Short mmCIF file of C-alpha atoms in Angstrom, two decimals:
data_model
loop_
_atom_site.label_atom_id
_atom_site.label_comp_id
_atom_site.label_asym_id
_atom_site.label_seq_id
_atom_site.Cartn_x
_atom_site.Cartn_y
_atom_site.Cartn_z
CA UNK A 1 0.00 0.00 0.00
CA UNK A 2 1.29 3.47 -0.88
CA UNK A 3 1.79 6.52 1.34
CA UNK A 4 -1.24 8.56 2.43
CA UNK A 5 -1.89 12.25 1.76
CA UNK A 6 -1.64 14.19 5.01
CA UNK A 7 -4.85 15.97 5.96
CA UNK A 8 -5.34 19.13 7.95
CA UNK A 9 -7.22 19.33 11.26
CA UNK A 10 -8.20 22.98 10.79
CA UNK A 11 -11.84 22.18 10.00
CA UNK A 12 -14.25 19.30 10.42
CA UNK A 13 -12.97 16.61 8.05
CA UNK A 14 -15.11 14.21 6.03
CA UNK A 15 -14.47 11.49 8.62
CA UNK A 16 -15.29 13.77 11.54
CA UNK A 17 -18.49 14.82 9.80
CA UNK A 18 -19.47 11.15 9.47
CA UNK A 19 -18.74 10.42 13.13
CA UNK A 20 -20.79 13.42 14.24
CA UNK A 21 -23.69 12.18 12.08
CA UNK A 22 -23.43 8.64 13.48
CA UNK A 23 -23.46 9.96 17.04
CA UNK A 24 -26.53 12.09 16.31
CA UNK A 25 -28.48 9.10 14.94
CA UNK A 26 -27.65 6.94 17.95
CA UNK A 27 -28.41 9.81 20.30
CA UNK A 28 -31.90 10.26 18.81
CA UNK A 29 -32.64 6.56 19.20
CA UNK A 30 -31.00 6.15 22.61
CA UNK A 31 -32.88 4.30 25.34
CA UNK A 32 -30.96 6.25 27.98
CA UNK A 33 -30.26 9.65 26.38
CA UNK A 34 -27.71 11.78 28.18
CA UNK A 35 -25.84 14.81 26.98
CA UNK A 36 -22.40 13.23 27.08
CA UNK A 37 -21.86 12.52 23.38
CA UNK A 38 -19.69 15.62 22.99
CA UNK A 39 -16.97 13.76 24.87
CA UNK A 40 -16.53 11.33 21.98
CA UNK A 41 -13.20 11.83 20.30
CA UNK A 42 -13.23 12.16 16.54
CA UNK A 43 -9.47 12.26 16.10
CA UNK A 44 -9.23 10.24 12.94
CA UNK A 45 -11.79 7.87 11.58
CA UNK A 46 -10.64 4.84 13.59
CA UNK A 47 -10.57 6.63 16.94
CA UNK A 48 -13.88 8.36 16.34
CA UNK A 49 -15.66 5.16 15.31
CA UNK A 50 -14.25 3.21 18.23
CA UNK A 51 -15.32 5.85 20.74
CA UNK A 52 -18.75 6.12 19.15
CA UNK A 53 -19.32 2.37 19.33
CA UNK A 54 -18.40 2.27 23.03
CA UNK A 55 -20.73 5.20 23.77
CA UNK A 56 -23.58 3.75 21.68
CA UNK A 57 -23.38 0.33 23.36
CA UNK A 58 -24.07 2.08 26.66
CA UNK A 59 -26.71 4.57 25.53
CA UNK A 60 -28.52 2.55 22.84
CA UNK A 61 -28.01 -1.14 23.72
CA UNK A 62 -31.03 -2.15 21.60
CA UNK A 63 -28.89 -1.43 18.52
CA UNK A 64 -26.43 -4.18 19.52
CA UNK A 65 -27.97 -7.67 19.36
CA UNK A 66 -26.01 -10.50 20.93
CA UNK A 67 -24.82 -11.81 17.61
CA UNK A 68 -21.41 -12.73 16.25
CA UNK A 69 -22.73 -11.87 12.80
CA UNK A 70 -23.56 -8.35 13.91
CA UNK A 71 -20.15 -7.87 15.51
CA UNK A 72 -18.51 -9.05 12.29
CA UNK A 73 -20.65 -6.68 10.22
CA UNK A 74 -19.71 -3.75 12.45
CA UNK A 75 -16.03 -4.59 12.06
CA UNK A 76 -16.33 -4.80 8.26
CA UNK A 77 -18.22 -1.53 8.05
CA UNK A 78 -15.84 0.34 10.32
CA UNK A 79 -12.61 -0.95 8.77
CA UNK A 80 -13.36 -2.22 5.26
CA UNK A 81 -15.95 0.37 4.22
CA UNK A 82 -15.76 3.64 6.18
CA UNK A 83 -12.07 3.34 6.95
CA UNK A 84 -11.38 2.08 3.46
CA UNK A 85 -13.01 5.02 1.70
CA UNK A 86 -10.91 7.44 3.75
CA UNK A 87 -7.76 5.57 2.71
CA UNK A 88 -8.97 5.51 -0.89
CA UNK A 89 -9.35 9.28 -0.88
CA UNK A 90 -5.98 10.00 0.72
CA UNK A 91 -3.56 7.76 -1.16
CA UNK A 92 -1.35 9.44 -3.74
CA UNK A 93 -0.27 6.24 -5.52
CA UNK A 94 -2.36 5.24 -8.54
CA UNK A 95 -1.77 1.51 -8.10
CA UNK A 96 -2.67 1.67 -4.42
CA UNK A 97 -5.80 3.67 -5.25
CA UNK A 98 -6.92 1.14 -7.86
CA UNK A 99 -6.41 -1.83 -5.52
CA UNK A 100 -8.39 -0.13 -2.75
CA UNK A 101 -11.06 0.87 -5.27
CA UNK A 102 -11.64 -2.72 -6.38
CA UNK A 103 -11.78 -4.03 -2.80
CA UNK A 104 -14.28 -1.41 -1.64
CA UNK A 105 -16.47 -1.82 -4.70
CA UNK A 106 -16.63 -5.56 -4.05
CA UNK A 107 -17.77 -4.91 -0.47
CA UNK A 108 -20.52 -2.55 -1.60
CA UNK A 109 -21.76 -4.92 -4.29
CA UNK A 110 -22.01 -7.54 -1.56
CA UNK A 111 -24.27 -5.28 0.49
CA UNK A 112 -26.42 -4.67 -2.60
CA UNK A 113 -26.90 -8.42 -2.95
CA UNK A 114 -27.66 -8.87 0.76
CA UNK A 115 -30.19 -6.05 0.87
CA UNK A 116 -32.00 -7.33 -2.19
CA UNK A 117 -33.21 -10.22 -0.02
CA UNK A 118 -33.67 -8.71 3.44
CA UNK A 119 -34.90 -5.36 4.70
CA UNK A 120 -32.08 -4.60 7.16
CA UNK A 121 -28.60 -6.02 7.54
CA UNK A 122 -29.59 -8.52 10.22
CA UNK A 123 -33.14 -9.35 9.08
CA UNK A 124 -36.52 -7.84 8.40
CA UNK A 125 -37.61 -6.55 11.79
CA UNK A 126 -35.17 -4.28 13.61
CA UNK A 127 -32.37 -1.93 12.67
CA UNK A 128 -28.99 -2.36 14.33
CA UNK A 129 -25.81 -0.35 14.82
CA UNK A 130 -24.52 -1.93 11.61
CA UNK A 131 -27.41 -0.32 9.72
CA UNK A 132 -26.49 3.05 11.22
CA UNK A 133 -22.90 2.61 10.02
CA UNK A 134 -23.90 1.63 6.50
CA UNK A 135 -26.41 4.47 6.30
CA UNK A 136 -23.96 7.25 7.22
CA UNK A 137 -21.60 5.89 4.56
CA UNK A 138 -24.21 5.53 1.81
CA UNK A 139 -25.74 8.98 2.21
CA UNK A 140 -22.26 10.39 1.49
CA UNK A 141 -21.53 8.20 -1.52
CA UNK A 142 -22.91 10.52 -4.20
CA UNK A 143 -22.41 13.95 -2.71
CA UNK A 144 -19.03 13.48 -0.99
CA UNK A 145 -17.09 10.30 -1.77
CA UNK A 146 -17.78 10.16 -5.52
CA UNK A 147 -16.12 13.54 -6.02
CA UNK A 148 -13.87 14.17 -3.04
CA UNK A 149 -12.44 10.66 -2.62
CA UNK A 150 -12.86 9.52 -6.25
CA UNK A 151 -15.06 6.61 -5.13
CA UNK A 152 -16.69 6.49 -8.56
CA UNK A 153 -17.97 2.89 -8.54
CA UNK A 154 -21.60 3.91 -9.03
CA UNK A 155 -24.16 6.43 -7.88
CA UNK A 156 -26.53 5.27 -5.19
CA UNK A 157 -29.50 5.43 -7.59
CA UNK A 158 -27.74 2.79 -9.75
CA UNK A 159 -28.15 0.18 -7.01
CA UNK A 160 -31.87 -0.25 -6.29
CA UNK A 161 -31.51 -2.23 -3.06
CA UNK A 162 -29.02 0.19 -1.47
CA UNK A 163 -31.02 3.21 -2.59
CA UNK A 164 -34.37 1.90 -1.33
CA UNK A 165 -32.64 0.78 1.91
CA UNK A 166 -31.57 4.37 2.57
CA UNK A 167 -35.04 5.69 1.74
CA UNK A 168 -36.54 3.14 4.13
CA UNK A 169 -34.25 4.13 6.99
CA UNK A 170 -34.77 7.84 6.46
CA UNK A 171 -38.48 7.31 7.16
CA UNK A 172 -37.44 6.91 10.80
CA UNK A 173 -37.22 9.94 13.03
CA UNK A 174 -33.65 9.32 14.20
CA UNK A 175 -32.42 9.24 10.61
CA UNK A 176 -34.35 12.03 8.90
CA UNK A 177 -33.95 14.47 11.81
CA UNK A 178 -30.18 14.10 11.75
CA UNK A 179 -29.48 13.89 8.01
CA UNK A 180 -28.87 17.29 6.43
CA UNK A 181 -27.31 16.56 3.06
CA UNK A 182 -26.30 20.15 2.40
CA UNK A 183 -24.49 20.43 5.74
CA UNK A 184 -22.83 17.04 5.24
CA UNK A 185 -21.53 18.13 1.86
CA UNK A 186 -20.36 21.56 3.06
CA UNK A 187 -18.59 20.16 6.13
CA UNK A 188 -16.85 17.47 4.12
CA UNK A 189 -15.62 19.65 1.27
CA UNK A 190 -14.59 22.67 3.32
CA UNK A 191 -12.87 20.42 5.84
CA UNK A 192 -10.54 18.95 3.20
CA UNK A 193 -8.38 21.81 1.83
CA UNK A 194 -5.80 19.41 0.39
CA UNK A 195 -8.36 17.43 -1.60
CA UNK A 196 -10.50 20.52 -2.30
CA UNK A 197 -7.89 23.23 -2.70
CA UNK A 198 -10.26 25.83 -4.16
CA UNK A 199 -12.76 25.48 -1.30
CA UNK A 200 -15.71 24.93 -3.65
CA UNK A 201 -18.73 22.93 -2.46
CA UNK A 202 -20.57 21.33 -5.40
CA UNK A 203 -24.25 22.11 -5.80
CA UNK A 204 -25.47 18.74 -7.04
CA UNK A 205 -25.04 15.13 -6.07
CA UNK A 206 -27.83 14.81 -3.52
CA UNK A 207 -30.08 11.76 -4.10
CA UNK A 208 -33.79 12.20 -3.57
CA UNK A 209 -34.23 10.15 -0.41
CA UNK A 210 -37.90 11.17 -0.31
CA UNK A 211 -38.82 9.01 -3.31
CA UNK A 212 -41.43 6.34 -2.52
CA UNK A 213 -40.19 2.81 -1.86
CA UNK A 214 -41.76 -0.55 -1.07
CA UNK A 215 -39.28 -2.21 1.30
CA UNK A 216 -41.66 -2.09 4.26
CA UNK A 217 -44.27 -3.80 2.08
CA UNK A 218 -41.92 -6.29 0.48
CA UNK A 219 -40.25 -7.59 3.62
CA UNK A 220 -42.21 -6.77 6.74
CA UNK A 221 -45.83 -5.66 6.57
CA UNK A 222 -48.79 -8.00 6.74
CA UNK A 223 -52.03 -7.14 4.94
CA UNK A 224 -53.69 -5.74 8.07
CA UNK A 225 -50.78 -3.36 8.65
CA UNK A 226 -50.82 -2.20 5.04
CA UNK A 227 -54.57 -1.59 5.16
CA UNK A 228 -54.22 0.34 8.43
CA UNK A 229 -51.41 2.51 7.04
CA UNK A 230 -53.62 3.32 4.07
CA UNK A 231 -56.28 4.64 6.44
CA UNK A 232 -54.66 6.15 9.52
CA UNK A 233 -51.46 7.05 11.30
CA UNK A 234 -49.86 4.90 13.96
CA UNK A 235 -50.40 7.06 17.04
CA UNK A 236 -47.50 5.38 18.89
CA UNK A 237 -44.78 6.11 16.33
CA UNK A 238 -42.14 8.58 17.52
CA UNK A 239 -42.68 11.95 15.84
CA UNK A 240 -40.37 14.73 14.80
CA UNK A 241 -40.75 18.10 16.48
CA UNK A 242 -43.55 20.02 14.81
CA UNK A 243 -45.00 17.08 12.86
CA UNK A 244 -48.78 17.19 12.58
CA UNK A 245 -50.56 13.92 13.36
CA UNK A 246 -54.09 13.11 12.25
CA UNK A 247 -56.26 11.46 14.88
CA UNK A 248 -57.94 8.08 14.52
CA UNK A 249 -61.69 7.61 14.12
CA UNK A 250 -63.18 5.29 16.73
CA UNK A 251 -66.70 4.54 15.48
CA UNK A 252 -66.05 1.90 12.87
CA UNK A 253 -68.67 -0.70 12.09
CA UNK A 254 -69.70 -2.11 8.74
CA UNK A 255 -72.77 -2.37 6.54
CA UNK A 256 -72.99 -5.88 5.11
CA UNK A 257 -75.16 -7.56 2.50
CA UNK A 258 -76.12 -10.37 4.93
CA UNK A 259 -79.71 -10.09 6.17
CA UNK A 260 -78.63 -11.10 9.70
CA UNK A 261 -75.86 -8.48 9.89
CA UNK A 262 -75.92 -5.81 12.60
CA UNK A 263 -76.18 -3.25 9.80
CA UNK A 264 -77.74 -4.95 6.76
CA UNK A 265 -77.65 -3.22 3.37
CA UNK A 266 -81.19 -1.86 3.29
CA UNK A 267 -82.06 0.87 0.81
CA UNK A 268 -83.12 4.15 2.43
CA UNK A 269 -81.88 3.16 5.88
CA UNK A 270 -78.53 4.97 5.95
CA UNK A 271 -77.61 8.64 5.64
CA UNK A 272 -74.27 10.30 4.95
CA UNK A 273 -73.40 13.63 6.56
CA UNK A 274 -70.47 15.17 4.70
CA UNK A 275 -69.11 18.59 3.68
CA UNK A 276 -67.65 19.04 0.19
CA UNK A 277 -64.61 20.96 1.47
CA UNK A 278 -63.26 18.17 3.70
CA UNK A 279 -61.13 15.82 1.55
CA UNK A 280 -61.96 12.81 3.74
CA UNK A 281 -65.68 13.50 3.37
CA UNK A 282 -65.15 14.14 -0.33
CA UNK A 283 -64.01 10.58 -0.96
CA UNK A 284 -67.08 9.21 0.82
CA UNK A 285 -69.28 11.43 -1.35
CA UNK A 286 -67.37 10.23 -4.41
CA UNK A 287 -67.98 6.59 -3.52
CA UNK A 288 -71.70 7.18 -3.09
CA UNK A 289 -71.96 9.05 -6.39
CA UNK A 290 -69.67 6.95 -8.58
CA UNK A 291 -71.26 3.70 -7.40
CA UNK A 292 -74.74 5.05 -8.16
CA UNK A 293 -75.96 4.90 -4.56
CA UNK A 294 -77.65 8.31 -4.45
CA UNK A 295 -81.09 6.70 -4.49
CA UNK A 296 -80.13 4.14 -1.84
CA UNK A 297 -78.15 6.17 0.68
CA UNK A 298 -79.32 9.67 1.61
CA UNK A 299 -76.95 12.59 2.09
CA UNK A 300 -76.89 15.98 3.79
CA UNK A 301 -74.17 18.38 2.65
CA UNK A 302 -72.63 20.00 5.72
CA UNK A 303 -71.61 23.69 5.59
CA UNK A 304 -67.93 24.32 4.93
CA UNK A 305 -67.59 26.93 7.73
CA UNK A 306 -67.32 25.37 11.15
CA UNK A 307 -68.89 27.15 14.09
CA UNK A 308 -66.18 28.34 16.52
CA UNK A 309 -67.86 26.62 19.47
CA UNK A 310 -69.93 23.79 18.00
CA UNK A 311 -67.96 22.64 14.96
CA UNK A 312 -69.55 21.36 11.75
CA UNK A 313 -72.90 22.98 11.06
CA UNK A 314 -75.74 22.93 8.52
CA UNK A 315 -76.62 26.02 6.48
CA UNK A 316 -79.01 25.48 3.59
CA UNK A 317 -78.85 29.20 2.67
CA UNK A 318 -75.45 28.64 1.09
CA UNK A 319 -75.56 27.20 -2.46
CA UNK A 320 -74.51 23.58 -2.51
CA UNK A 321 -75.26 23.00 1.18
CA UNK A 322 -78.38 21.40 2.61
CA UNK A 323 -80.26 21.36 5.86
CA UNK A 324 -79.98 18.28 8.06
CA UNK A 325 -82.39 16.00 6.20
CA UNK A 326 -82.67 13.42 8.98
CA UNK A 327 -83.30 15.13 12.30
CA UNK A 328 -83.28 18.83 11.43
CA UNK A 329 -80.30 19.44 13.70
CA UNK A 330 -78.26 22.64 13.53
CA UNK A 331 -74.89 21.01 14.28
CA UNK A 332 -73.38 17.67 13.34
CA UNK A 333 -72.19 17.19 16.90
CA UNK A 334 -75.80 16.40 17.88
CA UNK A 335 -75.42 12.98 16.26
CA UNK A 336 -72.28 12.26 18.26
CA UNK A 337 -74.07 13.34 21.42
CA UNK A 338 -76.92 10.91 20.63
CA UNK A 339 -74.43 8.03 20.93
CA UNK A 340 -72.43 9.55 23.84
CA UNK A 341 -69.32 10.13 21.74
CA UNK A 342 -66.89 13.02 22.18
CA UNK A 343 -65.75 12.82 18.56
CA UNK A 344 -66.82 15.61 16.22
CA UNK A 345 -65.33 14.74 12.81
CA UNK A 346 -66.92 14.40 9.38
CA UNK A 347 -68.07 12.38 7.53
CA UNK A 348 -70.66 10.48 9.53
CA UNK A 349 -72.63 7.48 8.23
CA UNK A 350 -75.86 7.33 10.26
CA UNK A 351 -78.32 4.48 10.68
CA UNK A 352 -81.78 6.07 10.68
CA UNK A 353 -83.43 2.86 11.89
CA UNK A 354 -81.46 2.30 15.10
CA UNK A 355 -80.24 5.91 15.53
CA UNK A 356 -76.60 4.95 15.66
CA UNK A 357 -73.41 6.07 13.96
CA UNK A 358 -72.30 3.18 11.77
CA UNK A 359 -68.93 4.63 10.87
CA UNK A 360 -67.03 7.92 10.84
CA UNK A 361 -63.88 6.78 8.99
CA UNK A 362 -64.10 7.77 5.33
CA UNK A 363 -61.81 4.96 4.13
CA UNK A 364 -64.14 2.38 5.69
CA UNK A 365 -67.23 4.11 4.26
CA UNK A 366 -65.72 4.18 0.77
CA UNK A 367 -64.82 0.48 0.96
CA UNK A 368 -68.23 -0.62 2.20
CA UNK A 369 -70.02 1.50 -0.43
CA UNK A 370 -68.20 -0.53 -3.07
CA UNK A 371 -69.84 -3.89 -2.42
CA UNK A 372 -72.50 -3.75 0.29
CA UNK A 373 -75.30 -2.59 -2.03
CA UNK A 374 -74.29 -4.23 -5.31
CA UNK A 375 -77.27 -6.60 -5.32
CA UNK A 376 -79.56 -3.55 -5.43
CA UNK A 377 -77.81 -1.88 -8.35
CA UNK A 378 -78.53 -4.39 -11.10
CA UNK A 379 -75.57 -4.95 -13.40
CA UNK A 380 -74.70 -1.35 -14.21
CA UNK A 381 -71.93 -0.52 -11.76
CA UNK A 382 -68.15 -0.64 -11.49
CA UNK A 383 -66.08 -2.56 -8.95
CA UNK A 384 -63.80 -0.11 -7.18
CA UNK A 385 -61.79 -2.94 -5.58
CA UNK A 386 -61.23 -5.66 -8.21
CA UNK A 387 -60.24 -8.87 -6.42
CA UNK A 388 -57.30 -9.51 -8.76
CA UNK A 389 -55.84 -6.08 -7.95
CA UNK A 390 -56.66 -5.83 -4.25
CA UNK A 391 -53.10 -6.30 -2.99
CA UNK A 392 -51.68 -3.78 -5.45
CA UNK A 393 -54.52 -1.39 -4.67
CA UNK A 394 -53.98 -1.54 -0.90
CA UNK A 395 -50.27 -0.87 -1.34
CA UNK A 396 -51.00 2.11 -3.56
CA UNK A 397 -53.60 3.37 -1.07
CA UNK A 398 -50.92 3.34 1.61
CA UNK A 399 -48.61 5.54 -0.47
CA UNK A 400 -51.43 7.91 -1.46
CA UNK A 401 -52.62 8.33 2.13
CA UNK A 402 -49.26 8.63 3.85
CA UNK A 403 -47.53 10.94 1.38
CA UNK A 404 -50.29 12.80 -0.47
CA UNK A 405 -53.68 12.88 1.29
CA UNK A 406 -52.28 13.16 4.79
CA UNK A 407 -48.95 14.47 3.50
CA UNK A 408 -50.59 17.69 2.34
CA UNK A 409 -51.83 18.28 5.88
CA UNK A 410 -48.42 17.48 7.33
CA UNK A 411 -47.02 20.31 5.23
CA UNK A 412 -49.88 22.72 5.84
CA UNK A 413 -50.12 22.17 9.59
CA UNK A 414 -46.42 21.67 10.34
CA UNK A 415 -45.17 23.31 13.50
CA UNK A 416 -41.54 23.60 12.45
CA UNK A 417 -39.67 24.41 9.26
CA UNK A 418 -38.01 20.97 9.26
CA UNK A 419 -41.36 19.14 9.56
CA UNK A 420 -42.80 21.24 6.72
CA UNK A 421 -39.82 20.63 4.42
CA UNK A 422 -39.92 16.88 4.97
CA UNK A 423 -43.65 16.69 4.19
CA UNK A 424 -43.15 18.98 1.17
CA UNK A 425 -40.45 16.80 -0.38
CA UNK A 426 -42.31 13.54 0.30
CA UNK A 427 -45.47 14.98 -1.25
CA UNK A 428 -43.84 16.07 -4.50
CA UNK A 429 -41.72 12.93 -4.84
CA UNK A 430 -44.96 10.94 -4.60
CA UNK A 431 -46.66 13.14 -7.20
CA UNK A 432 -43.79 12.50 -9.60
CA UNK A 433 -43.99 8.78 -8.90
CA UNK A 434 -47.71 8.72 -9.71
CA UNK A 435 -47.21 10.88 -12.78
CA UNK A 436 -44.73 8.28 -14.06
CA UNK A 437 -47.06 5.43 -13.08
CA UNK A 438 -49.86 6.94 -15.18
CA UNK A 439 -47.80 6.94 -18.36
CA UNK A 440 -49.85 4.94 -20.87
CA UNK A 441 -52.71 4.50 -18.38
CA UNK A 442 -56.06 6.22 -17.94
CA UNK A 443 -56.33 5.19 -14.30
CA UNK A 444 -53.81 4.35 -11.59
CA UNK A 445 -54.00 0.56 -11.79
CA UNK A 446 -54.29 0.35 -15.57
CA UNK A 447 -58.01 -0.45 -15.46
CA UNK A 448 -60.68 0.84 -17.84
CA UNK A 449 -62.53 2.53 -14.97
CA UNK A 450 -61.56 4.25 -11.72
CA UNK A 451 -60.71 2.12 -8.70
CA UNK A 452 -60.74 3.01 -5.04
CA UNK A 453 -57.16 4.29 -5.39
CA UNK A 454 -58.30 6.85 -7.97
CA UNK A 455 -61.12 8.03 -5.71
CA UNK A 456 -58.71 8.33 -2.77
CA UNK A 457 -56.19 10.34 -4.77
CA UNK A 458 -58.73 12.62 -6.44
CA UNK A 459 -59.66 14.94 -3.51
CA UNK A 460 -56.05 16.05 -3.01
CA UNK A 461 -55.22 16.49 -6.69
CA UNK A 462 -58.54 18.32 -7.22
CA UNK A 463 -57.58 20.83 -4.49
CA UNK A 464 -53.87 21.20 -5.19
CA UNK A 465 -53.63 24.13 -7.62
CA UNK A 466 -56.46 26.21 -6.15
CA UNK A 467 -55.94 25.45 -2.44
CA UNK A 468 -52.88 23.53 -1.31
CA UNK A 469 -50.37 25.31 -3.57
CA UNK A 470 -50.81 28.49 -1.51
CA UNK A 471 -52.67 27.49 1.66
CA UNK A 472 -50.37 24.59 2.54
CA UNK A 473 -47.26 26.11 0.90
CA UNK A 474 -47.00 23.18 -1.52
CA UNK A 475 -45.67 25.44 -4.25
CA UNK A 476 -43.00 23.37 -5.98
CA UNK A 477 -45.33 22.71 -8.92
CA UNK A 478 -48.96 22.74 -10.03
CA UNK A 479 -50.83 19.68 -11.24
CA UNK A 480 -50.84 21.23 -14.68
CA UNK A 481 -47.04 20.84 -14.58
CA UNK A 482 -47.44 17.04 -14.38
CA UNK A 483 -48.81 16.04 -17.81
CA UNK A 484 -49.97 12.54 -16.87
CA UNK A 485 -51.59 13.61 -13.60
CA UNK A 486 -53.19 16.57 -15.33
CA UNK A 487 -54.71 14.31 -18.00
CA UNK A 488 -55.85 11.87 -15.30
CA UNK A 489 -57.57 14.71 -13.40
CA UNK A 490 -59.47 15.71 -16.54
CA UNK A 491 -60.48 12.09 -17.14
CA UNK A 492 -61.68 11.73 -13.56
CA UNK A 493 -63.77 14.90 -13.75
CA UNK A 494 -65.48 13.51 -16.84
CA UNK A 495 -66.29 10.17 -15.18
CA UNK A 496 -70.00 9.88 -14.25
CA UNK A 497 -70.61 10.91 -10.65
CA UNK A 498 -67.26 12.59 -9.97
CA UNK A 499 -68.06 16.19 -10.86
CA UNK A 500 -71.46 15.93 -9.13
CA UNK A 501 -69.72 14.97 -5.86
CA UNK A 502 -67.08 17.74 -6.06
CA UNK A 503 -67.22 21.44 -5.25
CA UNK A 504 -64.02 23.47 -5.53
CA UNK A 505 -65.64 26.69 -4.31
CA UNK A 506 -66.69 24.96 -1.10
CA UNK A 507 -63.13 23.72 -0.67
CA UNK A 508 -61.58 27.15 -1.26
CA UNK A 509 -63.97 28.86 1.13
CA UNK A 510 -63.47 26.14 3.72
CA UNK A 511 -59.68 26.34 3.74
CA UNK A 512 -59.05 30.06 3.24
CA UNK A 513 -62.14 31.48 4.93
CA UNK A 514 -61.16 30.34 8.41
CA UNK A 515 -57.49 31.37 8.45
CA UNK A 516 -55.57 34.63 8.53
CA UNK A 517 -57.70 37.55 7.38
CA UNK A 518 -60.39 35.26 5.96
CA UNK A 519 -59.90 36.43 2.38
CA UNK A 520 -60.65 33.74 -0.21
CA UNK A 521 -58.39 34.00 -3.30
CA UNK A 522 -60.22 34.95 -6.49
CA UNK A 523 -58.05 32.64 -8.62
CA UNK A 524 -56.50 30.73 -10.23
CA UNK A 525 -59.99 29.39 -11.07
CA UNK A 526 -62.64 32.15 -10.95
CA UNK A 527 -64.39 32.23 -7.57
CA UNK A 528 -68.13 31.71 -8.10
CA UNK A 529 -69.13 31.47 -4.43
CA UNK A 530 -67.89 34.57 -2.64
CA UNK A 531 -68.50 35.66 0.96
CA UNK A 532 -69.20 39.14 -0.40
CA UNK A 533 -72.50 37.93 -1.86
CA UNK A 534 -73.99 37.14 1.56
CA UNK A 535 -74.74 38.99 4.76
CA UNK A 536 -72.42 38.32 7.68
CA UNK A 537 -75.21 36.57 9.56
CA UNK A 538 -75.96 34.16 6.70
CA UNK A 539 -72.28 33.48 6.02
CA UNK A 540 -71.52 32.71 9.66
CA UNK A 541 -74.65 30.59 9.95
CA UNK A 542 -76.22 32.83 12.60
CA UNK A 543 -79.39 33.71 10.71
#
């Protein structure tokens, strides 16, 4: 092996930047967090990694399974990967460089093969310290090592298992909260004046770690978990500071076609309370309309302005809204009070025969609308959940809910800049993914008619340009800038029942009319329902 280029200690070197990053990840996931990580020495890559491992074993023991295989992996990653790339970048002998290059490339190709077959380095369930080591190396491969250390084997995007592995890990709070690619790049390049004599930090080279992936589906999740993630958020998952979390609906029973069911599918028995402006209610209204259930299930359109004290209200004086057509109530909360529930959300599916709430989770309502009443529709209806596509549909629903439907709210209601930026990037990466998916297709799953996935996606895409672009600061692009999604939106609006169940003016008034100064934007689509056309008493629902 040839001599090594001497490096300066004047700034944080590439190795010291990596050690700091590794410490931060372990610190976030520590079982016994204490503010003693600053004592870890980062004098050289070997000393810094050794000190970090000792500290992490004490503070985050769950990352260290009692396994010889894990210990061997840690040794390989510390010495033959992280240590090796530092040696690769500092040698000044071409032959030595080429030998080290081949050895390191072989190691990385081995990890690509391993991670093609398992989710994490030691299996499918839990991450380990070895995963933390591989992650801090891989996130630097494109933006630091490829250029600075001439580790030009491949870009991370060229190895699908390694790339999706990183995207999977960065879903976790301890990874995404501590991974700032711009800072990593700046620290590494400015801390290496010998290798970067002009002090220039490159602008590019950052992989899009927010791109959707399917590792959690491929290796770990059962069908029940996938279905749940397509409907709600896990309330127990650790959250980043400022991340908005949608609550879980509790009243969830099912209408069934069996005559002996608790809630049998009887025409005229059930009533849907739903406002057009709420995207969750919108998909329930879409299901009712697209399936042709308007004559079987009644509906009252709730007013888009919520009362400051009583919540969702009825106001038939506003075009598009109706009075409560079941009990003549003024507020939707009255139906929750009838069943002694403290929930107040919309939509609500009400049983007029037993005076009970059947369900207040829109995903459940949409699913049950698909099949429960088919025997009363004759043969002229579409199947929103084709049996042959159900697995693919549920997986797509999970992506649409987590990154787009709920993702828009995570951006719009974020409490910190970091939480907003993460939701923003995940949202637009998912839009690009779906735009690509729609190439050569009319609908998301390649069917000749919409499926449940299309109806779930539609409310967000329908609102994006006129509402979310400004109101939720999702201003990277408009839907019109995605040609496939834009064509899909036009196709959906032309599908029987979709336009009838959609009201953009209600949505705009609902989102903008209750925030800031209450002004509702007059564009980009002309505003046809303006607060200025009504008295204050009528608009507020006080008349």
